[in-house]
């Protein structure tokens, strides 16, 4: 029988926000030009596969600030989740399993 863990609500909320921030950052990076700084396009067929990139206008200061804000929040949440006091109560051999289960756990605040 699989072990179940009674994750504290703040840990669940932190993990859920971490998932959300990572998804938002990933979506933003996919929308932005491939280069932060303006660069000419290029084509290189000398490697093991051909690589082509169109010219990049670069990122605007607002775009750079948004990426930095999301990266900073991602870092804060990752530190919060990995150093949460809950982990001191989990036996060392069980921590990998517990962390994996946390990543797939869903935090649903109770409505009253």
Coordinates of N, CA, C and O in Angstrom, one line a residue:
X1 N 0.8 -1.2 0.0 CA 0.0 0.0 0.0 C 0.9 1.3 0.0 O 1.9 1.3 0.7
X2 N 0.5 2.2 -0.8 CA 1.3 3.4 -1.0 C 1.2 4.3 0.3 O 0.1 4.4 0.9
X3 N 2.3 4.9 0.6 CA 2.2 5.9 1.7 C 1.5 7.1 1.3 O 1.7 7.6 0.2
X4 N 0.7 7.6 2.2 CA 0.1 8.9 2.0 C 0.7 9.9 2.9 O 1.1 9.6 4.0
X5 N 0.7 11.2 2.5 CA 1.3 12.2 3.3 C 0.3 13.3 3.6 O -0.5 13.7 2.7
X6 N 0.3 13.8 4.8 CA -0.6 14.9 5.1 C 0.2 16.2 5.0 O 0.7 16.8 5.9
X7 N 0.2 16.7 3.7 CA 0.9 17.9 3.4 C 0.2 19.1 4.0 O -1.0 19.2 3.9
X8 N 1.0 20.0 4.7 CA 0.4 21.2 5.2 C -0.2 22.1 4.1 O 0.3 22.1 3.0
X9 N -1.2 22.8 4.4 CA -1.9 23.6 3.3 C -1.0 24.7 2.7 O -1.0 24.9 1.5
X10 N 0.0 25.3 3.5 CA 0.9 26.3 3.0 C 1.9 25.6 2.0 O 2.2 26.2 1.0
X11 N 2.3 24.4 2.3 CA 3.2 23.7 1.4 C 2.4 23.3 0.1 O 3.0 23.5 -1.0
X12 N 1.2 22.9 0.2 CA 0.4 22.6 -1.0 C 0.2 23.8 -1.9 O 0.3 23.8 -3.1
X13 N -0.1 24.9 -1.2 CA -0.4 26.2 -1.9 C 0.9 26.7 -2.6 O 0.9 27.1 -3.7
X14 N 2.1 26.5 -1.9 CA 3.3 26.9 -2.5 C 3.7 26.1 -3.7 O 4.1 26.6 -4.7
X15 N 3.5 24.8 -3.6 CA 3.7 23.9 -4.8 C 2.8 24.2 -5.9 O 3.3 24.3 -7.1
X16 N 1.6 24.5 -5.7 CA 0.6 24.8 -6.7 C 1.0 26.2 -7.4 O 1.0 26.3 -8.6
X17 N 1.4 27.2 -6.6 CA 1.8 28.4 -7.2 C 3.1 28.3 -8.0 O 3.2 28.9 -9.0
X18 N 4.0 27.4 -7.5 CA 5.2 27.1 -8.3 C 4.8 26.5 -9.6 O 5.4 27.0 -10.7
X19 N 3.9 25.6 -9.7 CA 3.5 25.1 -11.0 C 2.9 26.2 -11.9 O 3.2 26.2 -13.1
X20 N 2.1 27.1 -11.3 CA 1.5 28.1 -12.1 C 2.5 29.1 -12.6 O 2.5 29.5 -13.8
X21 N 3.5 29.5 -11.7 CA 4.5 30.4 -12.2 C 5.4 29.8 -13.3 O 5.7 30.5 -14.2
X22 N 5.7 28.6 -13.1 CA 6.5 27.9 -14.2 C 5.8 27.8 -15.5 O 6.4 28.0 -16.5
X23 N 4.5 27.6 -15.4 CA 3.7 27.5 -16.7 C 3.6 28.9 -17.3 O 3.7 29.0 -18.5
X24 N 3.4 29.9 -16.5 CA 3.3 31.3 -17.0 C 4.6 31.7 -17.6 O 4.7 32.3 -18.7
X25 N 5.7 31.4 -16.9 CA 7.1 31.7 -17.5 C 7.3 31.0 -18.8 O 7.8 31.6 -19.7
X26 N 7.0 29.7 -18.8 CA 7.2 28.9 -20.1 C 6.4 29.5 -21.2 O 6.9 29.7 -22.3
X27 N 5.2 29.9 -21.0 CA 4.3 30.5 -22.0 C 4.9 31.8 -22.5 O 4.9 32.1 -23.7
X28 N 5.3 32.6 -21.5 CA 5.9 33.9 -21.9 C 7.2 33.7 -22.7 O 7.3 34.4 -23.8
X29 N 8.0 32.8 -22.3 CA 9.3 32.6 -23.1 C 9.0 32.1 -24.5 O 9.7 32.4 -25.4
X30 N 8.0 31.3 -24.7 CA 7.6 30.8 -26.0 C 7.1 32.0 -26.9 O 7.3 31.9 -28.1
X31 N 6.5 33.0 -26.3 CA 6.0 34.1 -27.1 C 7.0 35.1 -27.5 O 6.9 35.9 -28.4
X32 N 8.1 35.2 -26.7 CA 9.1 36.3 -26.9 C 10.0 35.9 -28.0 O 10.2 34.7 -28.3
X33 N 10.7 36.9 -28.6 CA 11.7 36.6 -29.6 C 12.8 35.7 -29.0 O 13.0 35.7 -27.8
X34 N 13.5 35.0 -29.9 CA 14.5 34.0 -29.4 C 15.7 34.7 -28.7 O 16.4 34.0 -28.0
X35 N 16.0 35.9 -29.0 CA 17.1 36.6 -28.4 C 16.7 37.8 -27.5 O 15.8 38.6 -27.9
X36 N 17.3 38.0 -26.4 CA 17.0 39.1 -25.5 C 17.4 40.4 -26.2 O 16.7 41.4 -26.2
X37 N 18.6 40.4 -26.7 CA 19.1 41.6 -27.4 C 18.8 41.5 -28.9 O 18.7 40.4 -29.5
X38 N 18.6 42.6 -29.6 CA 18.4 42.6 -31.0 C 19.6 41.9 -31.7 O 20.7 42.2 -31.5
X39 N 19.3 40.9 -32.6 CA 20.3 40.2 -33.4 C 19.8 39.9 -34.8 O 18.6 39.8 -35.0
X40 N 20.7 39.9 -35.7 CA 20.4 39.5 -37.1 C 20.0 38.0 -37.1 O 20.5 37.2 -36.2
X41 N 19.3 37.7 -38.1 CA 18.9 36.3 -38.3 C 20.2 35.5 -38.8 O 21.2 36.1 -39.2
X42 N 20.1 34.2 -38.8 CA 21.2 33.4 -39.3 C 20.7 32.0 -39.7 O 19.6 31.6 -39.4
X43 N 21.6 31.4 -40.5 CA 21.3 30.0 -41.0 C 22.7 29.3 -40.9 O 23.7 29.8 -41.4
X44 N 22.7 28.1 -40.3 CA 23.9 27.3 -40.1 C 23.6 25.9 -40.5 O 22.8 25.2 -39.8
X45 N 24.1 25.4 -41.5 CA 23.9 24.0 -41.9 C 25.1 23.1 -41.8 O 25.2 22.0 -42.3
X46 N 26.1 23.6 -41.0 CA 27.4 22.9 -40.8 C 27.3 21.9 -39.7 O 28.2 21.0 -39.6
X47 N 26.4 22.0 -38.8 CA 26.3 21.1 -37.7 C 25.6 19.8 -38.0 O 25.3 19.5 -39.2
X48 N 25.2 19.0 -37.0 CA 24.5 17.8 -37.2 C 23.1 18.0 -37.7 O 22.5 17.1 -38.2
X49 N 22.6 19.2 -37.5 CA 21.3 19.6 -38.0 C 21.3 21.0 -38.4 O 22.0 21.8 -37.8
X50 N 20.5 21.4 -39.3 CA 20.4 22.8 -39.8 C 19.7 23.6 -38.7 O 18.7 23.2 -38.2
X51 N 20.3 24.8 -38.4 CA 19.7 25.7 -37.5 C 19.5 27.0 -38.2 O 20.4 27.6 -38.8
X52 N 18.2 27.5 -38.1 CA 17.9 28.8 -38.6 C 17.1 29.7 -37.6 O 16.3 29.1 -36.9
X53 N 17.4 30.9 -37.6 CA 16.7 31.9 -36.7 C 16.4 33.1 -37.5 O 17.3 33.6 -38.2
X54 N 15.2 33.7 -37.4 CA 14.9 35.0 -38.1 C 15.6 36.1 -37.2 O 16.0 35.8 -36.1
X55 N 15.6 37.2 -37.8 CA 16.1 38.4 -37.0 C 15.3 38.6 -35.8 O 14.1 38.3 -35.8
X56 N 15.9 38.9 -34.7 CA 15.2 39.1 -33.4 C 15.3 40.6 -33.0 O 16.3 41.2 -33.0
X57 N 14.1 41.2 -32.8 CA 14.1 42.6 -32.4 C 14.5 42.7 -30.9 O 14.7 43.9 -30.4
X58 N 14.7 41.6 -30.2 CA 15.1 41.7 -28.8 C 13.8 41.8 -27.9 O 12.7 41.9 -28.4
X59 N 14.0 41.9 -26.6 CA 12.9 42.0 -25.7 C 12.9 43.5 -25.3 O 13.9 44.1 -25.1
X60 N 11.7 43.9 -25.0 CA 11.5 45.3 -24.5 C 11.9 45.3 -23.0 O 11.9 44.2 -22.4
X61 N 12.1 46.4 -22.5 CA 12.4 46.5 -21.0 C 11.2 45.9 -20.2 O 11.5 45.2 -19.2
X62 N 10.0 46.1 -20.6 CA 8.9 45.5 -19.9 C 8.9 44.0 -19.9 O 8.6 43.3 -18.9
X63 N 9.2 43.4 -21.1 CA 9.3 42.0 -21.2 C 10.4 41.4 -20.4 O 10.3 40.4 -19.7
X64 N 11.6 42.1 -20.4 CA 12.7 41.7 -19.5 C 12.3 41.7 -18.1 O 12.6 40.8 -17.3
X65 N 11.6 42.8 -17.7 CA 11.2 42.9 -16.3 C 10.2 41.8 -15.9 O 10.3 41.2 -14.8
X66 N 9.3 41.4 -16.8 CA 8.3 40.4 -16.5 C 9.0 39.0 -16.4 O 8.7 38.3 -15.5
X67 N 9.9 38.7 -17.2 CA 10.7 37.5 -17.1 C 11.5 37.4 -15.8 O 11.4 36.4 -15.1
X68 N 12.1 38.5 -15.5 CA 12.9 38.6 -14.2 C 12.0 38.4 -13.0 O 12.3 37.7 -12.1
X69 N 10.8 39.0 -13.0 CA 9.8 38.9 -11.9 C 9.4 37.5 -11.8 O 9.4 37.0 -10.6
X70 N 9.1 36.8 -12.9 CA 8.6 35.4 -12.8 C 9.8 34.5 -12.3 O 9.5 33.6 -11.6
X71 N 11.0 34.7 -12.8 CA 12.1 33.9 -12.4 C 12.4 34.1 -10.9 O 12.7 33.1 -10.3
X72 N 12.3 35.3 -10.5 CA 12.5 35.6 -9.0 C 11.5 34.9 -8.2 O 11.8 34.2 -7.2
X73 N 10.2 35.0 -8.6 CA 9.1 34.3 -7.9 C 9.3 32.8 -7.9 O 9.1 32.1 -6.9
X74 N 9.7 32.3 -9.1 CA 9.9 30.8 -9.2 C 11.0 30.4 -8.2 O 10.9 29.4 -7.5
X75 N 12.1 31.2 -8.1 CA 13.1 30.8 -7.2 C 12.7 30.9 -5.7 O 12.9 30.0 -4.9
X76 N 11.9 31.9 -5.4 CA 11.4 32.0 -4.0 C 10.5 30.8 -3.6 O 10.6 30.3 -2.5
X77 N 9.7 30.5 -4.6 CA 8.7 29.3 -4.3 C 9.5 28.0 -4.2 O 9.2 27.2 -3.4
X78 N 10.5 27.8 -5.1 CA 11.3 26.6 -5.1 C 12.0 26.5 -3.7 O 12.0 25.4 -3.1
X79 N 12.6 27.5 -3.2 CA 13.2 27.5 -1.9 C 12.2 27.2 -0.8 O 12.5 26.4 0.0
X80 N 11.1 27.9 -0.9 CA 10.1 27.7 0.1 C 9.6 26.2 0.2 O 9.6 25.6 1.3
X81 N 9.4 25.6 -1.0 CA 8.9 24.2 -1.0 C 10.0 23.3 -0.6 O 9.7 22.4 0.2
X82 N 11.2 23.5 -1.0 CA 12.2 22.5 -0.7 C 12.8 22.6 0.7 O 13.3 21.6 1.2
X83 N 12.6 23.8 1.3 CA 13.1 23.9 2.7 C 12.0 24.0 3.7 O 12.3 24.3 4.9
X84 N 10.8 23.6 3.3 CA 9.7 23.7 4.3 C 9.9 22.8 5.5 O 10.5 21.7 5.3
X85 N 9.5 23.2 6.6 CA 9.7 22.4 7.9 C 9.1 21.0 7.8 O 9.5 20.1 8.5
X86 N 8.1 20.8 6.9 CA 7.4 19.5 6.8 C 8.5 18.4 6.5 O 8.3 17.3 7.0
X87 N 9.5 18.7 5.7 CA 10.4 17.7 5.3 C 11.3 17.1 6.4 O 11.7 16.0 6.3
X88 N 11.4 17.9 7.5 CA 12.1 17.3 8.7 C 11.4 16.2 9.3 O 12.0 15.4 10.0
X89 N 10.1 16.1 9.1 CA 9.3 15.0 9.7 C 9.2 13.8 8.8 O 8.6 12.8 9.2
X90 N 9.7 13.9 7.6 CA 9.7 12.7 6.7 C 11.0 12.0 6.7 O 12.1 12.6 6.6
X91 N 11.0 10.7 6.9 CA 12.2 9.9 7.0 C 13.0 10.1 5.7 O 12.4 10.1 4.6
X92 N 14.3 10.2 5.8 CA 15.1 10.4 4.6 C 14.8 9.5 3.4 O 14.7 9.9 2.3
X93 N 14.7 8.2 3.7 CA 14.4 7.3 2.5 C 13.1 7.5 1.8 O 12.9 7.1 0.7
X94 N 12.2 8.2 2.5 CA 10.8 8.5 2.0 C 10.7 9.8 1.3 O 9.7 10.1 0.7
X95 N 11.7 10.7 1.4 CA 11.6 12.1 0.9 C 11.4 12.2 -0.6 O 10.6 13.0 -1.0
X96 N 12.1 11.3 -1.3 CA 11.9 11.4 -2.8 C 10.5 11.1 -3.2 O 9.8 11.8 -4.0
X97 N 9.9 10.0 -2.6 CA 8.5 9.7 -2.8 C 7.6 10.8 -2.4 O 6.7 11.1 -3.1
X98 N 7.8 11.3 -1.2 CA 7.0 12.4 -0.7 C 7.0 13.6 -1.6 O 6.0 14.2 -1.9
X99 N 8.2 14.0 -2.1 CA 8.4 15.2 -2.9 C 7.7 15.0 -4.3 O 7.0 15.8 -4.8
X100 N 7.8 13.7 -4.8 CA 7.1 13.4 -6.0 C 5.6 13.5 -5.9 O 4.9 14.0 -6.7
X101 N 5.1 13.0 -4.8 CA 3.6 13.0 -4.5 C 3.2 14.5 -4.4 O 2.1 14.8 -4.8
X102 N 4.0 15.3 -3.7 CA 3.6 16.7 -3.6 C 3.5 17.4 -4.9 O 2.5 18.1 -5.1
X103 N 4.4 17.1 -5.9 CA 4.3 17.7 -7.2 C 3.0 17.3 -7.9 O 2.6 18.1 -8.7
X104 N 2.4 16.2 -7.6 CA 1.2 15.8 -8.2 C 0.0 16.0 -7.4 O -1.1 15.7 -7.8
X105 N 0.2 16.5 -6.2 CA -1.0 16.8 -5.3 C -1.7 18.1 -5.7 O -1.1 18.9 -6.4
X106 N -2.9 18.2 -5.4 CA -3.7 19.4 -5.8 C -4.2 20.0 -4.5 O -4.7 19.4 -3.6
X107 N -4.0 21.3 -4.4 CA -4.4 22.1 -3.2 C -5.8 22.7 -3.6 O -5.9 23.5 -4.5
X108 N -6.8 22.3 -2.9 CA -8.1 22.8 -3.2 C -8.6 23.4 -1.8 O -9.0 22.7 -0.9
X109 N -8.6 24.7 -1.7 CA -9.1 25.3 -0.5 C -10.6 25.0 -0.3 O -11.3 24.9 -1.3
X110 N -10.9 24.7 0.9 CA -12.3 24.3 1.2 C -13.2 25.5 1.2 O -12.8 26.6 1.6
X111 N -14.3 25.3 0.6 CA -15.3 26.4 0.5 C -16.4 26.2 1.5 O -16.8 25.0 1.7
X112 N -16.9 27.2 2.1 CA -17.9 26.9 3.2 C -19.1 27.5 3.0 O -20.0 27.9 2.5

